[in-house]
Coordinates of C-alpha atoms and ligand atoms in Angstrom, one line a residue:
X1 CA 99.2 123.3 160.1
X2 CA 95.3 122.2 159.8
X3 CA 94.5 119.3 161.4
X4 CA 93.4 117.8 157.7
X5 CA 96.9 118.7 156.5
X6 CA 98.6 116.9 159.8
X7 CA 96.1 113.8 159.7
X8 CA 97.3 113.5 155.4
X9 CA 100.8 113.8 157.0
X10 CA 100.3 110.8 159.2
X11 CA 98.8 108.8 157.0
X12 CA 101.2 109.3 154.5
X13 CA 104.1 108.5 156.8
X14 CA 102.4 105.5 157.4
X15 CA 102.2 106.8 161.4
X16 CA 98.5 107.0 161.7
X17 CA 97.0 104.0 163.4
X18 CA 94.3 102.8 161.6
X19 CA 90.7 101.3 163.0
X20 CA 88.6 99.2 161.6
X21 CA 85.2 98.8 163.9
X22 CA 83.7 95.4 162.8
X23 CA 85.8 92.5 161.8
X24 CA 83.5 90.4 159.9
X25 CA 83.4 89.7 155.9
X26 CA 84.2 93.4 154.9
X27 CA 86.5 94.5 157.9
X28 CA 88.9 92.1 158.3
X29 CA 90.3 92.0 154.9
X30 CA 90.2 95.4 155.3
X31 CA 92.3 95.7 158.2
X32 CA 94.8 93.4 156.8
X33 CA 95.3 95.4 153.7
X34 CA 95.9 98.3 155.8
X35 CA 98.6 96.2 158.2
X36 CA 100.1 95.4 154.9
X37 CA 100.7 98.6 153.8
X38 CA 102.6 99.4 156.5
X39 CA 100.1 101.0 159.0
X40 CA 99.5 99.7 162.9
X41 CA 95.9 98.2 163.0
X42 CA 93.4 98.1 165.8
X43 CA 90.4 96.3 165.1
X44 CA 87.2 96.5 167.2
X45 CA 84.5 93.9 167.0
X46 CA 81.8 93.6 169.9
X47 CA 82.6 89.6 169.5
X48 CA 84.9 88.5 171.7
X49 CA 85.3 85.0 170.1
X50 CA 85.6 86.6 166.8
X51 CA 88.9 88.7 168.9
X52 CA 90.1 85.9 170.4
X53 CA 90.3 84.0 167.6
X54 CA 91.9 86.7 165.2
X55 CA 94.9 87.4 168.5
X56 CA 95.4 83.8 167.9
X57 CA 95.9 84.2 164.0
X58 CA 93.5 82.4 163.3
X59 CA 90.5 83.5 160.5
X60 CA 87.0 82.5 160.4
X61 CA 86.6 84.7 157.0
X62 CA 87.4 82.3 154.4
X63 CA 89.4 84.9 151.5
X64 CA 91.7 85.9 154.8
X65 CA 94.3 83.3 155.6
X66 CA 95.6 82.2 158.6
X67 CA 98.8 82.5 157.8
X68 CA 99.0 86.0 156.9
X69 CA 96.5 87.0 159.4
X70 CA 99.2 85.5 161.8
X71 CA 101.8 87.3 160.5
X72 CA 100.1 90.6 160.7
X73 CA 99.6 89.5 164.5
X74 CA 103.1 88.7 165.1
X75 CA 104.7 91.8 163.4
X76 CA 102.8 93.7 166.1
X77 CA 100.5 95.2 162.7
X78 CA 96.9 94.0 163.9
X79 CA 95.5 93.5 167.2
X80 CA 92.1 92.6 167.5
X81 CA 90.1 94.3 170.7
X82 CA 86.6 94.4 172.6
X83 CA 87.4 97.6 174.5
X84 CA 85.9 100.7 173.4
X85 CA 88.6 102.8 174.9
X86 CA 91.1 102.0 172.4
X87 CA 89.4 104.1 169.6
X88 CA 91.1 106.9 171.2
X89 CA 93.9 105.5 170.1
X90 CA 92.9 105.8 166.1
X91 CA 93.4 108.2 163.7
X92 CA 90.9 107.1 161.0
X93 CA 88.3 104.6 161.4
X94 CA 86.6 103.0 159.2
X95 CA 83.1 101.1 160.2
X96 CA 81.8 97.5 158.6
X97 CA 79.2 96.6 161.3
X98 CA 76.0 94.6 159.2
X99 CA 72.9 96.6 158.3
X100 CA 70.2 94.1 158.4
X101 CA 66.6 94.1 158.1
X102 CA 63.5 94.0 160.4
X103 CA 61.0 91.8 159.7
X104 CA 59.1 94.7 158.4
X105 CA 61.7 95.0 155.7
X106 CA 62.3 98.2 157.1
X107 CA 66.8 99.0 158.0
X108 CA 67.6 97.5 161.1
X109 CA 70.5 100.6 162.1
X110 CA 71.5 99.3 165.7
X111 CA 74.5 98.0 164.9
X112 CA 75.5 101.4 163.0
X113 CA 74.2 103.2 165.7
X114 CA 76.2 101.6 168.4
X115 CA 79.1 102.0 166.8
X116 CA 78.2 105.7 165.7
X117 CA 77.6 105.9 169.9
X118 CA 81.1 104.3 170.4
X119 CA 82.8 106.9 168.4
X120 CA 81.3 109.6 169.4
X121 CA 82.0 108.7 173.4
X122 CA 85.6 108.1 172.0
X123 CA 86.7 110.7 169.0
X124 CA 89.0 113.2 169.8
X125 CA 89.8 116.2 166.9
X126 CA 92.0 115.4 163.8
X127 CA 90.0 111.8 163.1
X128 CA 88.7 110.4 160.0
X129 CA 85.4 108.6 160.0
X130 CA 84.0 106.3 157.5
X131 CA 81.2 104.5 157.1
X132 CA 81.5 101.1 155.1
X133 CA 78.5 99.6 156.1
X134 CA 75.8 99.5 153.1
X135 CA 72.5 101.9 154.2
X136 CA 70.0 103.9 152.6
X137 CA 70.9 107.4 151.0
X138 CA 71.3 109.9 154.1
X139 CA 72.8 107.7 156.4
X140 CA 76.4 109.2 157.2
X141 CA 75.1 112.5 157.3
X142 CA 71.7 112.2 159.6
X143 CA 72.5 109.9 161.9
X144 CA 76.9 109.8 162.2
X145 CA 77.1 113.5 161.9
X146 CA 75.0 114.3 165.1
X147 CA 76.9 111.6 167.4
X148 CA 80.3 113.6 166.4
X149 CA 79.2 116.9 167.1
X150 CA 77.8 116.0 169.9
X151 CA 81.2 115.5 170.9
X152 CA 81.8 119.0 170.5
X153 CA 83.5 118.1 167.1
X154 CA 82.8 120.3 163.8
X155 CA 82.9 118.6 160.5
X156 CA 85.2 119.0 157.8
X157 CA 87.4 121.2 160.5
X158 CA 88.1 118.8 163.6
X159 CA 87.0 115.9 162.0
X160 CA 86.2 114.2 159.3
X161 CA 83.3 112.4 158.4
X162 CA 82.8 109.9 154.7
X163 CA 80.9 107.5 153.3
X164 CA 83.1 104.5 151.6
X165 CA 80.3 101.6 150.2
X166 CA 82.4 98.5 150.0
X167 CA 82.2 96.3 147.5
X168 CA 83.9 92.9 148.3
X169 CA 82.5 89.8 146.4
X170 CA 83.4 87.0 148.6
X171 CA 85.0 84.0 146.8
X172 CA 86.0 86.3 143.7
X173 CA 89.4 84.9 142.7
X174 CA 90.0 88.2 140.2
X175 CA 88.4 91.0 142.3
X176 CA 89.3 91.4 145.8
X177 CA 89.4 94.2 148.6
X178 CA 92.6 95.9 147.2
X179 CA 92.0 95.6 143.2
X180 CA 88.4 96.6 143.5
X181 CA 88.0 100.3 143.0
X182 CA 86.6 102.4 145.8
X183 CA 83.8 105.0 145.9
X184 CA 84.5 107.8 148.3
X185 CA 82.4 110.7 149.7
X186 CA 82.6 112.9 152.2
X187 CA 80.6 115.4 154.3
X188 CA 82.9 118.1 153.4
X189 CA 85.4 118.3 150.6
X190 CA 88.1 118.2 153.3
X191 CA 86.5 115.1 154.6
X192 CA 86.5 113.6 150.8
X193 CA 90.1 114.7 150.5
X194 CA 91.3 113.4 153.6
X195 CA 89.2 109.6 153.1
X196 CA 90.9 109.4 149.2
X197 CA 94.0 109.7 151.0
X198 CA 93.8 107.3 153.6
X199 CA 92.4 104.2 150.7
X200 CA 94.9 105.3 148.5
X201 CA 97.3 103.7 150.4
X202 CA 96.8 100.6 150.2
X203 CA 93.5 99.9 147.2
X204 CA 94.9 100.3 143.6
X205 CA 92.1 102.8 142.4
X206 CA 89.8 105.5 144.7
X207 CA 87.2 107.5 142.9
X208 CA 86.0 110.5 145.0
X209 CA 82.5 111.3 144.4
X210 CA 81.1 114.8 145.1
X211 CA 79.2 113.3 148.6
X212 CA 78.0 111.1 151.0
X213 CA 74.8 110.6 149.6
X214 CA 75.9 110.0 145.8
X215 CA 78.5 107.4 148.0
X216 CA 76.1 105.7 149.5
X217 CA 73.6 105.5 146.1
X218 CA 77.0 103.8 143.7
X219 CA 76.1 100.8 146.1
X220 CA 72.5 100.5 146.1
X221 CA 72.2 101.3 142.1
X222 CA 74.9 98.6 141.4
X223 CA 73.1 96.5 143.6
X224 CA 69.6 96.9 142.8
X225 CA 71.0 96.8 139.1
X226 CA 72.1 92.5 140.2
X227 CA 68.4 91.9 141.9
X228 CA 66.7 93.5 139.0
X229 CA 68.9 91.4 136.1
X230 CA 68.5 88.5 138.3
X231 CA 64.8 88.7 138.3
X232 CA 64.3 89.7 134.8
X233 CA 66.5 86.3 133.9
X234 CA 64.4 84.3 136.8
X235 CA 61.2 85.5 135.1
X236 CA 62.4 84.5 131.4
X237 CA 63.5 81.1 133.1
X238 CA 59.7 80.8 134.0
X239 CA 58.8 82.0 130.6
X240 CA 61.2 79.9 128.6
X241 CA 59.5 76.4 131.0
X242 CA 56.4 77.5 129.2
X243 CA 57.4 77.9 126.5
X244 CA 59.2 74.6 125.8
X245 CA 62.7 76.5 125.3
X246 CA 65.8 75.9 126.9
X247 CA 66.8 79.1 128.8
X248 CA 70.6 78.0 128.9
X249 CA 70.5 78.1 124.7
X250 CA 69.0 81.7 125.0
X251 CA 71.4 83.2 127.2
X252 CA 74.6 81.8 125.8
X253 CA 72.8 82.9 122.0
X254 CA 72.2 86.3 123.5
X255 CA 75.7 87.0 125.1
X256 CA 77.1 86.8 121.3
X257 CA 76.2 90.0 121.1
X258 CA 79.2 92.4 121.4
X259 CA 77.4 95.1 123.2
X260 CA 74.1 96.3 124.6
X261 CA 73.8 92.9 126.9
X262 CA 75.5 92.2 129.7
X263 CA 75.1 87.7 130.7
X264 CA 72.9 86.9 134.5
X265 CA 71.5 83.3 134.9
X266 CA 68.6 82.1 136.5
X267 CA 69.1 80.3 139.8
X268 CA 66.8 78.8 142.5
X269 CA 66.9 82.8 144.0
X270 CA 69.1 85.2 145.7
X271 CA 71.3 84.7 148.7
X272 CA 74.2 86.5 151.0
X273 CA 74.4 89.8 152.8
X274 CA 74.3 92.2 150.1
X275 CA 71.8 91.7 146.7
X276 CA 68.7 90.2 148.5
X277 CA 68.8 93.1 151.3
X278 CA 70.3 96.5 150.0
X279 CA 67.9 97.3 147.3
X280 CA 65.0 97.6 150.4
X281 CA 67.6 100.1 152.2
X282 CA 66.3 102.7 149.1
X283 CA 63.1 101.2 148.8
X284 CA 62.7 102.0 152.7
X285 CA 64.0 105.5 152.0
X286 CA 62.2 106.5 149.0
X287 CA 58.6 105.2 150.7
X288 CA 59.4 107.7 153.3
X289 CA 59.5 110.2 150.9
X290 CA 56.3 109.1 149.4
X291 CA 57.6 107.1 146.1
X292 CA 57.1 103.7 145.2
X293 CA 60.3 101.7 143.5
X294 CA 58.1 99.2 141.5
X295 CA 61.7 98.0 139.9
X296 CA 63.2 96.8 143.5
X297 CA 59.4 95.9 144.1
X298 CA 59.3 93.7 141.4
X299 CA 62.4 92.3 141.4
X300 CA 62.0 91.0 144.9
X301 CA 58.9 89.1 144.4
X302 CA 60.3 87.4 141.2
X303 CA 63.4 86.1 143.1
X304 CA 61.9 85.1 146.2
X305 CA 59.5 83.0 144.3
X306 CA 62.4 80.8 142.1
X307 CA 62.7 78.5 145.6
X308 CA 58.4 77.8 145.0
X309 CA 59.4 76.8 141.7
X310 CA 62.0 74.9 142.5
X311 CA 60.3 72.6 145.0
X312 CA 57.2 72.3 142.3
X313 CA 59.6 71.0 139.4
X314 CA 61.0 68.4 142.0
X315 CA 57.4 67.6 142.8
X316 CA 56.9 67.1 138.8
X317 CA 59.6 65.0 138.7
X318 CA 58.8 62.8 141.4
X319 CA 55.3 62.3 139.5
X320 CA 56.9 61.4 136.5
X321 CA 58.0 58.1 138.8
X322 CA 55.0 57.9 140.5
X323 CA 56.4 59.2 143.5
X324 CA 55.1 62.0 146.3
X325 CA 57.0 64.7 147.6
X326 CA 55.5 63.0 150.6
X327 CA 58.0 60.3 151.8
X328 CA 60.5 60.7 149.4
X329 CA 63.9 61.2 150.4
X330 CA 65.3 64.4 148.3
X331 CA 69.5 65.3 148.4
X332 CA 70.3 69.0 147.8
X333 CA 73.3 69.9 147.0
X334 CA 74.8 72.6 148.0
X335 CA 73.4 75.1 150.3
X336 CA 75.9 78.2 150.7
X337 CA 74.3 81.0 148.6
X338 CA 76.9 81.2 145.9
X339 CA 79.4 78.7 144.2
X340 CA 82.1 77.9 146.3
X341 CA 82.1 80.1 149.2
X342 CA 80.8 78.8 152.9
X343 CA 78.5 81.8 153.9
X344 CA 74.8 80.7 154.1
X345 CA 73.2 84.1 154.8
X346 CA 69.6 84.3 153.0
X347 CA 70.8 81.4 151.2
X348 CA 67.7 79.9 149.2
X349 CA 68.4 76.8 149.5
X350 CA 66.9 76.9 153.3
X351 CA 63.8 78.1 151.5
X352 CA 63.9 74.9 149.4
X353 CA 64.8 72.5 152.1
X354 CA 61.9 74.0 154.2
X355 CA 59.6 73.7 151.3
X356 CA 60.1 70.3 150.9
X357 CA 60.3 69.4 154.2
X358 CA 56.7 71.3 154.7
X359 CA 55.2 69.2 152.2
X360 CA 56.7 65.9 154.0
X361 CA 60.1 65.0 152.4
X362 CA 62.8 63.5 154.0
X363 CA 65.6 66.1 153.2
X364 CA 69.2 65.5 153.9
X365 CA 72.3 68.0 151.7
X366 CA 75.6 67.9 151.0
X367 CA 78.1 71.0 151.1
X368 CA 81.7 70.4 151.0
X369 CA 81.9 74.0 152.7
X370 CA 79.3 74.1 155.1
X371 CA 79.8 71.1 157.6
X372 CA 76.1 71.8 159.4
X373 CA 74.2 74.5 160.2
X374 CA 71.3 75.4 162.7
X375 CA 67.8 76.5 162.0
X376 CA 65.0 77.1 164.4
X377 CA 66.9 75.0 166.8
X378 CA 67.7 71.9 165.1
X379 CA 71.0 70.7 163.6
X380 CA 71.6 70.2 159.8
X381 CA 74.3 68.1 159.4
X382 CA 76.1 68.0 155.6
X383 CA 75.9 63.7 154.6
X384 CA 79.2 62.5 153.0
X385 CA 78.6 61.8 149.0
X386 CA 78.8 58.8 148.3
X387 CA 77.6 56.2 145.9
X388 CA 75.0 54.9 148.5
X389 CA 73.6 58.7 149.6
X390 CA 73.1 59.4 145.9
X391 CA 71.5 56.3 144.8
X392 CA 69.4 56.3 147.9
X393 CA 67.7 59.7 147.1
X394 CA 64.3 59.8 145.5
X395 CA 65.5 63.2 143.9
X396 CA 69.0 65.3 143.9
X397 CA 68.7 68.7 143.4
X398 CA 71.4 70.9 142.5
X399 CA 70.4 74.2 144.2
X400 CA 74.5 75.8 144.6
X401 CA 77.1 74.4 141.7
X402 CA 80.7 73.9 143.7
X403 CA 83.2 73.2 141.4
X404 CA 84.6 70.4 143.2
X405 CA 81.8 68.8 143.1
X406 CA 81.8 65.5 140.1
X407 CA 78.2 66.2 138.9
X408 CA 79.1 63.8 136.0
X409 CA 78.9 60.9 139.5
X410 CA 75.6 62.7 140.0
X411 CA 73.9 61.9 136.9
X412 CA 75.8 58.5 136.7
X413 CA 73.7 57.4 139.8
X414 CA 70.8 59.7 140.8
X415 CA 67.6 58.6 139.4
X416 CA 66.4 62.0 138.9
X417 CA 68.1 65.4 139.0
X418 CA 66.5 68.8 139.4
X419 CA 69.6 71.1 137.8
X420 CA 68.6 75.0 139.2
X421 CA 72.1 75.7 138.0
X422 CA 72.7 74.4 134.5
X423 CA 75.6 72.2 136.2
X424 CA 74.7 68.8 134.1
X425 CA 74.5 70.3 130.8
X426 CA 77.9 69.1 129.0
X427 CA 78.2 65.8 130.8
X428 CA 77.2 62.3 129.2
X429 CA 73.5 61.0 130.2
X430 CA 73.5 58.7 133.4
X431 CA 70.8 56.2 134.5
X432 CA 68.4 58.6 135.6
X433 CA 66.6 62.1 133.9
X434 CA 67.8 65.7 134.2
X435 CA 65.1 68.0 134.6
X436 CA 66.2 71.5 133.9
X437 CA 65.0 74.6 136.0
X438 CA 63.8 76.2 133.0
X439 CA 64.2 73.8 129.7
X440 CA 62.5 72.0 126.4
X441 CA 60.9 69.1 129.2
X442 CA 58.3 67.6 129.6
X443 CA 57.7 69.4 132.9
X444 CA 56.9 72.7 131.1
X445 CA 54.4 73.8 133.7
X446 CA 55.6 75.6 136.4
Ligands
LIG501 N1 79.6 90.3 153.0 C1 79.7 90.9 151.9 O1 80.0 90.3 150.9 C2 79.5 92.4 151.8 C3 79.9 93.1 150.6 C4 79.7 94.4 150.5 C5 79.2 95.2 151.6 N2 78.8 94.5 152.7 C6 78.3 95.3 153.8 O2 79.3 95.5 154.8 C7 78.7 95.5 156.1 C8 79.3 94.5 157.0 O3 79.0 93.2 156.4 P1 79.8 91.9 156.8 O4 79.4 90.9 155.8 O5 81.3 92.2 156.9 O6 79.2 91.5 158.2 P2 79.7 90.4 159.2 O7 78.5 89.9 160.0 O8 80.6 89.4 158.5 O9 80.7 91.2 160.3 C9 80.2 92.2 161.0 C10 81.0 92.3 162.3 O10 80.6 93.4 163.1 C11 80.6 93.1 164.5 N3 79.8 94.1 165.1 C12 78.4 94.1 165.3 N4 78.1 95.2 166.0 C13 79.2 95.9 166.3 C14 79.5 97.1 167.0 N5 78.6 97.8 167.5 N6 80.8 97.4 167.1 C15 81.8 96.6 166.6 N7 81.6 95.5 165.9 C16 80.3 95.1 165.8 C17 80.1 91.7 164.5 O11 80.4 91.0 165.7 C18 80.8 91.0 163.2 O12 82.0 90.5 163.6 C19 77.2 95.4 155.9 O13 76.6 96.6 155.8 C20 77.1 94.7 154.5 O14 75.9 95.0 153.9 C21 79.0 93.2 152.9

């Protein structure tokens, strides 16, 4: 028998162990749908208090629970490990280090690399590899192939090598690692075969695409498709300010349209791992093959200048009271980078906090999921919300819209209230004003 055909065998049978290198956001639900489904998982991380803690069944990813990571850990399912060696024990691997960005904007592959490095030291024939980790077009083949046949191993015959973009949207209560339909691509079509195989174990729906590259594009178009929307909605949010119309009206008037639009809001900018980072993965690429993407270009600059306008309609406001940025004492509220999830990664609310704080206010926030954070050495710590904070504050600003939040408290006591979110619109008026990110007010000047 091929090695493919024995490697489908085990997997089927549920006898292959499975690896998972990188047991952060994307890997660790991943392993646990794979320890679900019947198979023994090693996980890998470099981390060793991310493996200690995950031995002791205990999560630091907040859609994983505790309870079934610690049932996976029991059963004898998942293990968590800092030692190399043990990816000799795995049968396919699947990799979900990050893929940051340098300063220079340009992909920041060490992680990928190392990993790439691990395997190779480590791969023995009749292994599948795949790469989860979002990167520019050309990744899996130019720099994962090379470390495995360096081992001696050919592709598509003693191993097998694929590209697997994942698409997780952390804090999606509908869509979630195993309902989300996954884009597969391999090297070879014996490595394609052999990856659809392996997900279709445990994810509802795989779609095998005809390579690596097309694989690693799916993610970057969908997206640079979200950063693009996003900015066109951010720039219409500026226009509608201008214009004296409420954005809010527009948008909910435009989405009454059965087809041909598809509903993105404006927002104080964009934030997590994914949507403010991948779209310069292909940027990066195509500049090295001499084009320009004026759409990703674009779209950037937009976005990363909401948190600008932001800070100046807070300033606005203040003057309406005869206040300074300078000495007041502004509350934001929330920080994380979406609604209802703890991760603060490129969150733009630092940008606003450090914008006001640059032009002297005294900032303090509230986040009911993120307790305190640390930036350029110093300690943010989250106040409690209460009557006294709210009342206290020169300006709230509502930069991230938790749902357990009571906004209606907000507007009861807040003297004035910069809404980046739309999150006041349907509650009764309180003692203060609302002043919209992008609305019919008397602010119309950003
Ligand atoms: N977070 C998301 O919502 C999301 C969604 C889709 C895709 N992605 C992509 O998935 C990839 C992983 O993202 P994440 O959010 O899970 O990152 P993460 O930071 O949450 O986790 C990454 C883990 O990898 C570990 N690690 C680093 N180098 C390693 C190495 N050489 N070997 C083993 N482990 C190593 C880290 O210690 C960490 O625990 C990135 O490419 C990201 O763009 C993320």
């Amino acid at each position: 028998m091929q090695l493919k055909d024995q490697l489908i065998a085990k997997i089927e049978s549920r006898s292959a162990c499975i690896g998972i290198v990188g047991l952060g956001y994307v890997g660790l639900p991943l392993a646990l749908e794979f320890a679900k489904a019947g198979f023994k998982v090693i996980g890998y991380d470099v981390s060793e208090r991310v493996v200690n803690a995950l031995n002791d069944g205990k999560s630091h990813i907040q859609d994983v629970s505790g309870a079934e990571l610690a049932k996976q850990v029991k059963a004898g399912k998942f293990e968590a490990t800092t030692d190399e060696s043990r990816m000799q024990e795995m049968d396919a691997i699947s990799i979900a280090v990050p893929t940051p960005l340098a300063k220079t904007r340009d992909p920041d592959m060490r992680f990928v690399l190392a990993a790439a490095d691990a395997i190779g030291r480590n791969c023995r024939p009749g292994v599948l590899v795949v790469l989860e980790s979002t990167t520019y077009p050309g990744t899996t083949r130019e720099l994962m192939q090379p470390k495995l046949e360096a081992a001696g191993l050919t592709i598509g015959e003693d191993v097998f090598l694929a590209f697997s973009p994942e698409r997780v949207d952390p804090g999606n209560p509908i869509w979630n690692t195993k309902n989300t339909p996954k884009i597969v691509g391999g090297i070879t079509a014996n490595c394609t075969e052999v990856a659809t195989a392996l997900y279709e174990t445990c994810l509802d729906t795989v779609v095998p695409v005809s390579g690596t590259e097309t694989a690693e594009l799916v993610k970057l178009l969908e997206n640079t498709f979200r950063s693009v929307n996003i900015g066109l909605v951010n720039e219409m949010a500026i226009v509608c300010d201008k214009l004296g119309v409420n954005i809010w009206e527009v948008i909910d008037a435009a989405a009454t349209k059965p087809f041909g639009f598809m509903k993105f809001t404006p927002g104080p900018g964009i934030g997590g791992h994914c949507i403010p980072l991948d779209p310069h993965y292909l940027a990066w690429k195509m500049r090295t093959l001499n084009y320009k993407t004026r759409f990703i270009d674009l779209a950037s600059e937009i976005n990363s200048e909401m948190p600008a306008v932001v800070v100046r309609k807070v300033a606005q406001a203040l003057n309406e009271e005869k206040k300074a940025v300078n000495g007041s004492r502004v509350l934001v509220l929330g920080v994380a980078y979406k609604r209802d999830i703890d991760d603060m990664r490129e969150s733009p609310a630092l940008d606003v906090i450090r914008l006001l704080e640059s032009q002297g206010a005294e900032v303090v926030y509230h986040d009911p999921y993120v307790p305190k954070y640390r930036e350029d050495g110093h300690e943010h710590v989250s106040v409690a919300l209460t009557d006294e904070e709210i009342t206290r504050a020169d300006a709230v600003v509502i930069v991230t819209d938790h749902t357990i939040v009571d906004y209606q408290r907000v507007v009861r006591l807040a003297g004035v209230v910069v809404d980046t979110r739309n999150a006041t619109a349907k509650l009764a008026k309180g003692k203060g004003r609302i002043v919209s990110l992008a609305s019919a007010s008397p602010y119309a000047t950003v």
